Amino acid sequence: MRLARPLETLIDELVKLPTIGPKTAQRLALYILKLPEEEAKQLANAIIEARETVHPCPECGYLTDRSICLICTDNTRDESTICVAEETSDIIAIEKTGFRGKYFVLNKSFHLMDDNKLEEIKVAPLKKFLSNGKVKEVVLALNPDINGDILSRYIASLASDYGVVVTRLAHGLPVGGDIEFADELTLRRAMEGRKQF
Amino acid sequence: MRLARPLETLIDELVKLPTIGPKTAQRLALYILKLPEEEAKQLANAIIEARETVHPCPECGYLTDRSICLICTDNTRDESTICVAEETSDIIAIEKTGFRGKYFVLNKSFHLMDDNKLEEIKVAPLKKFLSNGKVKEVVLALNPDINGDILSRYIASLASDYGVVVTRLAHGLPVGGDIEFADELTLRRAMEGRKQF
């Protein structure tokens, strides 16, 4: 099928995005062609502006368009508790729990970071955080996989050097989840972590 | 939750697109922030270029970036059979059945077209098609809904003025289904089994 070349190019670009398959890319591209020109430009400009201006906060790694992020400069937050997470999307989810401490985001897959240089790049700002004398607890909120376990152990050993208590999010049954359908490891963790009723 | 403003703007723009909910928009936006700057620009430019250069062909309505589209200028195609469809996405699907006639696309929802002026705008090029003396059959490939039925009747009466045979795709399309999403075989059967309207 011969599509107009700029239409094909747009579909090719859209299909590179996560969760967007060829059918959805085609649908989105045809939709974009029908947008008023102003709205198509707004979308394109939003992409460019976000990409150019948003970067990890140099102190905590949370994505921001300022020199220091909104969370770091928020004096109403509890500086004694630092939640360490892998991605800004994790912070967005954790924030909804009402957590009012501060954060440290590893931005593992952020383009500025090279996975092989994880320690070199992120240890410096994390050490700065831990050494400021205000942090009393580090809450590890890393994904429960091998990678998350390795990172957790590494950060825990770092924190213990500074005499900081290290906790991590409880593993167990998801609320509303059926015991019958829980995977074995989750159920084992739930059993190990059982609490007095 | 306080997100960086350009990130919020990008999420707001993405969520306007069809099939993109708030969660997907957030995921796409965070992905775009991690793209190399060059790739983010390619995506933005593809949007602008497609929107600026792609338009309905003045002869048949198929989306093109040329003055006359690739299908209209293809001399190997059968000029005696014209398939009338609502959208370019329908043509993309029909083309996969091996249909080798020409097309007329109504572009019902295209931004250049005003639904209330459907007749005024589209009758002229359709009449030009029908009056060229080459067209022997009009295949109606409009969605099997009330709107499609009304359009079919209207085009059939127009075609009969020119002594052109009118057929339509066989029923065989699932009721309530969109042509765009029909599987290739179903659509091929519908094309083969087209009946006089």
PDB file of C-alpha atoms in Angstrom, chain A residues 23-191:
ATOM      1  CA  LYS A  23      -2.677  -0.269  14.015  1.00  0.00           C
ATOM      2  CA  THR A  24      -2.715   2.279  16.815  1.00  0.00           C
ATOM      3  CA  ALA A  25       0.122   4.232  15.184  1.00  0.00           C
ATOM      4  CA  GLN A  26      -1.878   4.423  11.951  1.00  0.00           C
ATOM      5  CA  ARG A  27      -4.974   5.522  13.810  1.00  0.00           C
ATOM      6  CA  LEU A  28      -3.068   8.192  15.749  1.00  0.00           C
ATOM      7  CA  ALA A  29      -1.339   9.459  12.583  1.00  0.00           C
ATOM      8  CA  LEU A  30      -4.620   9.796  10.677  1.00  0.00           C
ATOM      9  CA  TYR A  31      -6.129  11.532  13.704  1.00  0.00           C
ATOM     10  CA  ILE A  32      -3.215  13.983  13.842  1.00  0.00           C
ATOM     11  CA  LEU A  33      -3.723  14.824  10.149  1.00  0.00           C
ATOM     12  CA  LYS A  34      -7.282  15.851  10.960  1.00  0.00           C
ATOM     13  CA  LEU A  35      -6.317  18.093  13.869  1.00  0.00           C
ATOM     14  CA  PRO A  36      -6.472  21.853  13.380  1.00  0.00           C
ATOM     15  CA  GLU A  37      -2.939  22.920  12.458  1.00  0.00           C
ATOM     16  CA  GLU A  38      -2.587  24.819  15.732  1.00  0.00           C
ATOM     17  CA  GLU A  39      -3.280  21.701  17.809  1.00  0.00           C
ATOM     18  CA  ALA A  40      -0.832  19.566  15.826  1.00  0.00           C
ATOM     19  CA  LYS A  41       1.815  22.224  16.480  1.00  0.00           C
ATOM     20  CA  GLN A  42       0.962  22.303  20.200  1.00  0.00           C
ATOM     21  CA  LEU A  43       1.576  18.558  20.391  1.00  0.00           C
ATOM     22  CA  ALA A  44       4.882  18.817  18.510  1.00  0.00           C
ATOM     23  CA  ASN A  45       5.997  21.783  20.628  1.00  0.00           C
ATOM     24  CA  ALA A  46       5.068  19.999  23.856  1.00  0.00           C
ATOM     25  CA  ILE A  47       7.358  17.131  22.833  1.00  0.00           C
ATOM     26  CA  ILE A  48      10.265  19.446  22.031  1.00  0.00           C
ATOM     27  CA  GLU A  49       9.805  21.686  25.058  1.00  0.00           C
ATOM     28  CA  ALA A  50       9.495  18.796  27.507  1.00  0.00           C
ATOM     29  CA  ARG A  51      12.525  17.057  26.041  1.00  0.00           C
ATOM     30  CA  GLU A  52      14.627  20.229  26.085  1.00  0.00           C
ATOM     31  CA  THR A  53      13.676  21.617  29.494  1.00  0.00           C
ATOM     32  CA  VAL A  54      12.931  18.641  31.734  1.00  0.00           C
ATOM     33  CA  HIS A  55      15.885  16.903  33.391  1.00  0.00           C
ATOM     34  CA  PRO A  56      16.581  15.015  36.609  1.00  0.00           C
ATOM     35  CA  CYS A  57      16.951  17.280  39.646  1.00  0.00           C
ATOM     36  CA  PRO A  58      20.689  17.368  40.462  1.00  0.00           C
ATOM     37  CA  GLU A  59      19.911  16.773  44.149  1.00  0.00           C
ATOM     38  CA  CYS A  60      17.285  14.011  44.127  1.00  0.00           C
ATOM     39  CA  GLY A  61      16.855  12.883  40.494  1.00  0.00           C
ATOM     40  CA  TYR A  62      13.148  13.764  40.317  1.00  0.00           C
ATOM     41  CA  LEU A  63      12.253  15.159  36.890  1.00  0.00           C
ATOM     42  CA  THR A  64      12.037  18.934  36.832  1.00  0.00           C
ATOM     43  CA  ASP A  65      12.392  21.960  34.564  1.00  0.00           C
ATOM     44  CA  ARG A  66      13.995  24.051  37.352  1.00  0.00           C
ATOM     45  CA  SER A  67      17.519  24.078  38.709  1.00  0.00           C
ATOM     46  CA  ILE A  68      16.244  22.331  41.882  1.00  0.00           C
ATOM     47  CA  CYS A  69      12.962  20.389  41.856  1.00  0.00           C
ATOM     48  CA  LEU A  70       9.666  21.258  43.539  1.00  0.00           C
ATOM     49  CA  ILE A  71      10.011  18.449  46.076  1.00  0.00           C
ATOM     50  CA  CYS A  72      13.543  19.396  47.167  1.00  0.00           C
ATOM     51  CA  THR A  73      12.500  23.025  47.649  1.00  0.00           C
ATOM     52  CA  ASP A  74       9.303  22.115  49.549  1.00  0.00           C
ATOM     53  CA  ASN A  75      10.070  22.957  53.204  1.00  0.00           C
ATOM     54  CA  THR A  76       6.872  21.346  54.467  1.00  0.00           C
ATOM     55  CA  ARG A  77       8.199  17.868  53.649  1.00  0.00           C
ATOM     56  CA  ASP A  78       9.904  15.594  56.172  1.00  0.00           C
ATOM     57  CA  GLU A  79      13.640  15.640  55.452  1.00  0.00           C
ATOM     58  CA  SER A  80      14.366  12.778  57.839  1.00  0.00           C
ATOM     59  CA  THR A  81      12.740  10.125  55.615  1.00  0.00           C
ATOM     60  CA  ILE A  82      14.030   9.503  52.103  1.00  0.00           C
ATOM     61  CA  CYS A  83      12.224   7.148  49.751  1.00  0.00           C
ATOM     62  CA  VAL A  84      14.543   5.661  47.098  1.00  0.00           C
ATOM     63  CA  ALA A  85      12.832   4.641  43.830  1.00  0.00           C
ATOM     64  CA  GLU A  86      13.924   3.692  40.352  1.00  0.00           C
ATOM     65  CA  GLU A  87      11.816   6.010  38.228  1.00  0.00           C
ATOM     66  CA  THR A  88       9.798   9.220  38.381  1.00  0.00           C
ATOM     67  CA  SER A  89       6.716   7.145  37.488  1.00  0.00           C
ATOM     68  CA  ASP A  90       7.223   5.206  40.759  1.00  0.00           C
ATOM     69  CA  ILE A  91       7.316   8.496  42.679  1.00  0.00           C
ATOM     70  CA  ILE A  92       4.039   9.568  41.076  1.00  0.00           C
ATOM     71  CA  ALA A  93       2.450   6.329  42.351  1.00  0.00           C
ATOM     72  CA  ILE A  94       4.032   6.545  45.835  1.00  0.00           C
ATOM     73  CA  GLU A  95       3.006  10.188  46.201  1.00  0.00           C
ATOM     74  CA  LYS A  96      -0.649   9.063  46.052  1.00  0.00           C
ATOM     75  CA  THR A  97      -0.145   7.058  49.278  1.00  0.00           C
ATOM     76  CA  GLY A  98       0.238  10.349  51.167  1.00  0.00           C
ATOM     77  CA  PHE A  99       3.989   9.876  51.799  1.00  0.00           C
ATOM     78  CA  ARG A 100       5.367  13.263  52.882  1.00  0.00           C
ATOM     79  CA  GLY A 101       9.090  12.568  53.078  1.00  0.00           C
ATOM     80  CA  LYS A 102      11.576  13.340  50.335  1.00  0.00           C
ATOM     81  CA  TYR A 103      12.748  11.179  47.464  1.00  0.00           C
ATOM     82  CA  PHE A 104      15.822   9.948  45.731  1.00  0.00           C
ATOM     83  CA  VAL A 105      15.233   8.737  42.158  1.00  0.00           C
ATOM     84  CA  LEU A 106      17.823   6.487  40.542  1.00  0.00           C
ATOM     85  CA  ASN A 107      16.548   7.164  36.965  1.00  0.00           C
ATOM     86  CA  LYS A 108      18.091   3.890  35.998  1.00  0.00           C
ATOM     87  CA  SER A 109      17.103   4.143  32.366  1.00  0.00           C
ATOM     88  CA  PHE A 110      17.389   7.888  31.969  1.00  0.00           C
ATOM     89  CA  HIS A 111      19.289   8.870  28.869  1.00  0.00           C
ATOM     90  CA  LEU A 112      21.783  10.916  30.843  1.00  0.00           C
ATOM     91  CA  MET A 113      22.734   7.831  32.793  1.00  0.00           C
ATOM     92  CA  ASP A 114      24.763   4.913  31.565  1.00  0.00           C
ATOM     93  CA  ASP A 115      23.776   1.664  33.274  1.00  0.00           C
ATOM     94  CA  ASN A 116      27.408   0.594  33.457  1.00  0.00           C
ATOM     95  CA  LYS A 117      28.281   3.733  35.358  1.00  0.00           C
ATOM     96  CA  LEU A 118      25.392   3.456  37.805  1.00  0.00           C
ATOM     97  CA  GLU A 119      27.544   3.668  40.881  1.00  0.00           C
ATOM     98  CA  GLU A 120      29.872   6.396  39.698  1.00  0.00           C
ATOM     99  CA  ILE A 121      27.049   8.680  38.686  1.00  0.00           C
ATOM    100  CA  LYS A 122      24.489   8.173  41.420  1.00  0.00           C
ATOM    101  CA  VAL A 123      26.540   7.473  44.488  1.00  0.00           C
ATOM    102  CA  ALA A 124      27.810  11.040  44.763  1.00  0.00           C
ATOM    103  CA  PRO A 125      24.380  12.731  45.131  1.00  0.00           C
ATOM    104  CA  LEU A 126      23.051   9.867  47.298  1.00  0.00           C
ATOM    105  CA  LYS A 127      26.042  10.166  49.631  1.00  0.00           C
ATOM    106  CA  LYS A 128      25.467  13.910  49.820  1.00  0.00           C
ATOM    107  CA  PHE A 129      21.870  13.204  50.870  1.00  0.00           C
ATOM    108  CA  LEU A 130      22.897  10.646  53.485  1.00  0.00           C
ATOM    109  CA  SER A 131      25.706  12.740  54.896  1.00  0.00           C
ATOM    110  CA  ASN A 132      23.673  15.888  55.573  1.00  0.00           C
ATOM    111  CA  GLY A 133      22.862  14.668  59.102  1.00  0.00           C
ATOM    112  CA  LYS A 134      19.107  15.079  58.665  1.00  0.00           C
ATOM    113  CA  VAL A 135      18.220  11.696  57.158  1.00  0.00           C
ATOM    114  CA  LYS A 136      17.153   9.095  59.738  1.00  0.00           C
ATOM    115  CA  GLU A 137      15.431   6.517  57.523  1.00  0.00           C
ATOM    116  CA  VAL A 138      15.835   5.347  53.950  1.00  0.00           C
ATOM    117  CA  VAL A 139      12.737   3.605  52.550  1.00  0.00           C
ATOM    118  CA  LEU A 140      13.668   1.324  49.648  1.00  0.00           C
ATOM    119  CA  ALA A 141      10.904   1.297  47.042  1.00  0.00           C
ATOM    120  CA  LEU A 142      12.632  -0.677  44.310  1.00  0.00           C
ATOM    121  CA  ASN A 143      10.869  -3.190  42.129  1.00  0.00           C
ATOM    122  CA  PRO A 144      10.834  -6.719  43.601  1.00  0.00           C
ATOM    123  CA  ASP A 145      13.108  -8.281  40.967  1.00  0.00           C
ATOM    124  CA  ILE A 146      16.746  -9.303  40.849  1.00  0.00           C
ATOM    125  CA  ASN A 147      17.870  -5.885  39.743  1.00  0.00           C
ATOM    126  CA  GLY A 148      15.883  -4.225  42.516  1.00  0.00           C
ATOM    127  CA  ASP A 149      17.344  -6.640  45.083  1.00  0.00           C
ATOM    128  CA  ILE A 150      20.917  -5.889  44.001  1.00  0.00           C
ATOM    129  CA  LEU A 151      20.275  -2.146  44.129  1.00  0.00           C
ATOM    130  CA  SER A 152      18.570  -2.491  47.531  1.00  0.00           C
ATOM    131  CA  ARG A 153      21.531  -4.348  49.036  1.00  0.00           C
ATOM    132  CA  TYR A 154      23.957  -1.833  47.619  1.00  0.00           C
ATOM    133  CA  ILE A 155      22.052   1.172  48.953  1.00  0.00           C
ATOM    134  CA  ALA A 156      21.474  -0.508  52.324  1.00  0.00           C
ATOM    135  CA  SER A 157      25.218  -1.041  52.809  1.00  0.00           C
ATOM    136  CA  LEU A 158      25.868   2.560  51.805  1.00  0.00           C
ATOM    137  CA  ALA A 159      23.234   3.845  54.258  1.00  0.00           C
ATOM    138  CA  SER A 160      24.572   1.760  57.129  1.00  0.00           C
ATOM    139  CA  ASP A 161      27.919   3.546  56.710  1.00  0.00           C
ATOM    140  CA  TYR A 162      26.080   6.718  57.705  1.00  0.00           C
ATOM    141  CA  GLY A 163      24.164   5.073  60.567  1.00  0.00           C
ATOM    142  CA  VAL A 164      20.850   5.517  58.751  1.00  0.00           C
ATOM    143  CA  VAL A 165      17.990   3.022  59.299  1.00  0.00           C
ATOM    144  CA  VAL A 166      17.020   1.205  56.105  1.00  0.00           C
ATOM    145  CA  THR A 167      13.512  -0.169  55.524  1.00  0.00           C
ATOM    146  CA  ARG A 168      11.829  -1.478  52.445  1.00  0.00           C
ATOM    147  CA  LEU A 169       8.223  -1.631  51.253  1.00  0.00           C
ATOM    148  CA  ALA A 170       6.344  -4.671  52.586  1.00  0.00           C
ATOM    149  CA  HIS A 171       5.807  -7.581  50.249  1.00  0.00           C
ATOM    150  CA  GLY A 172       2.495  -9.380  50.484  1.00  0.00           C
ATOM    151  CA  LEU A 173      -0.871  -9.927  48.934  1.00  0.00           C
ATOM    152  CA  PRO A 174      -2.212  -7.046  46.859  1.00  0.00           C
ATOM    153  CA  VAL A 175      -5.350  -5.557  48.416  1.00  0.00           C
ATOM    154  CA  GLY A 176      -8.370  -7.136  46.741  1.00  0.00           C
ATOM    155  CA  GLY A 177      -6.221 -10.014  45.461  1.00  0.00           C
ATOM    156  CA  ASP A 178      -7.297 -13.635  45.815  1.00  0.00           C
ATOM    157  CA  ILE A 179      -5.034 -15.964  47.785  1.00  0.00           C
ATOM    158  CA  GLU A 180      -5.835 -18.650  45.224  1.00  0.00           C
ATOM    159  CA  PHE A 181      -4.260 -16.642  42.437  1.00  0.00           C
ATOM    160  CA  ALA A 182      -1.261 -15.208  44.308  1.00  0.00           C
ATOM    161  CA  ASP A 183       2.067 -16.455  42.991  1.00  0.00           C
ATOM    162  CA  GLU A 184       4.120 -18.656  45.266  1.00  0.00           C
ATOM    163  CA  LEU A 185       6.821 -16.108  46.063  1.00  0.00           C
ATOM    164  CA  THR A 186       4.291 -13.394  46.946  1.00  0.00           C
ATOM    165  CA  LEU A 187       2.430 -15.800  49.213  1.00  0.00           C
ATOM    166  CA  ARG A 188       5.665 -16.924  50.866  1.00  0.00           C
ATOM    167  CA  ARG A 189       6.602 -13.278  51.555  1.00  0.00           C
ATOM    168  CA  ALA A 190       3.088 -12.625  52.904  1.00  0.00           C
ATOM    169  CA  MET A 191       3.411 -15.607  55.254  1.00  0.00           C
TER     170      MET A 191
END
